[in-house]
XYZ file of C-alpha atoms in Angstrom:
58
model
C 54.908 109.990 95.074
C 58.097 109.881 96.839
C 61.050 109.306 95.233
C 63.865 106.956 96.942
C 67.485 107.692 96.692
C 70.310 109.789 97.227
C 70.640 113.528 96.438
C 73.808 114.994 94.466
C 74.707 116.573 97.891
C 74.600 113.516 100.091
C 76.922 111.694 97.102
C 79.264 114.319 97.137
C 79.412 114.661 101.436
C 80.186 111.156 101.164
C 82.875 111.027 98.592
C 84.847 114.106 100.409
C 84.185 112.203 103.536
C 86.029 109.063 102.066
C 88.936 111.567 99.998
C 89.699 112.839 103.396
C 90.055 109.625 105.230
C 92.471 108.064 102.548
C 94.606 111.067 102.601
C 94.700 110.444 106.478
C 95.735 106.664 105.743
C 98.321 107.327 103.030
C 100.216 110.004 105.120
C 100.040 107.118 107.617
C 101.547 104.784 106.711
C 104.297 106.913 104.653
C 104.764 104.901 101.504
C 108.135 106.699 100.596
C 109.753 105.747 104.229
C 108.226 102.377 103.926
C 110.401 101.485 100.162
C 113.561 103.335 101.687
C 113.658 100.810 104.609
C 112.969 98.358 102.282
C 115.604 99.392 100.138
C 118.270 99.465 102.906
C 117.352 96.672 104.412
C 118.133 94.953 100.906
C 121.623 96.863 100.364
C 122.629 95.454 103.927
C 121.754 91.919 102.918
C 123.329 92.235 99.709
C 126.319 93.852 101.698
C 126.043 90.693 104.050
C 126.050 88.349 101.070
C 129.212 90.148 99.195
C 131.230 90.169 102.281
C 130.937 85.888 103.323
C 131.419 85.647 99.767
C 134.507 87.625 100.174
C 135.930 85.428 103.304
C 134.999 82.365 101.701
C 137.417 83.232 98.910
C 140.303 84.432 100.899
C-alpha cells in the first residue's frame, strides 16, 4: 500500500523556500524608508497648511 502525501522534508524545503522569498520582498520594498517619506511628505503639507494660514492672517 502506498501512502499519499508529503514527507517532513519536502514541508520543511518548502517553508524555507517561502521564509527566504519574503525576506527578499520585505528588504524590497524597505518598510522603514517607505513611513519616513510618508512622514515627510505629511510635515511638508502640514508646513504648507501653517504657512497660508499664516498669510491669510497677516
Amino acid at each position: 500500500m502506498k501512502k499519499k502525501g508529503f514527507t517532513l522534508i519536502e514541508l520543511l524545503v518548502v517553508i524555507a523556500v517561502l521564509a527566504v522569498l519574503a525576506a527578499g520582498v520585505i528588504v524590497a520594498i524597505n518598510p522603514g524608508k517607505r513611513i519616513r517619506q510618508a512622514n515627510d511628505a505629511k510635515i511638508k503639507n502640514d508646513i504648507g497648511q501653517l504657512a497660508t494660514g499664516l498669510q491669510a492672517y497677516y
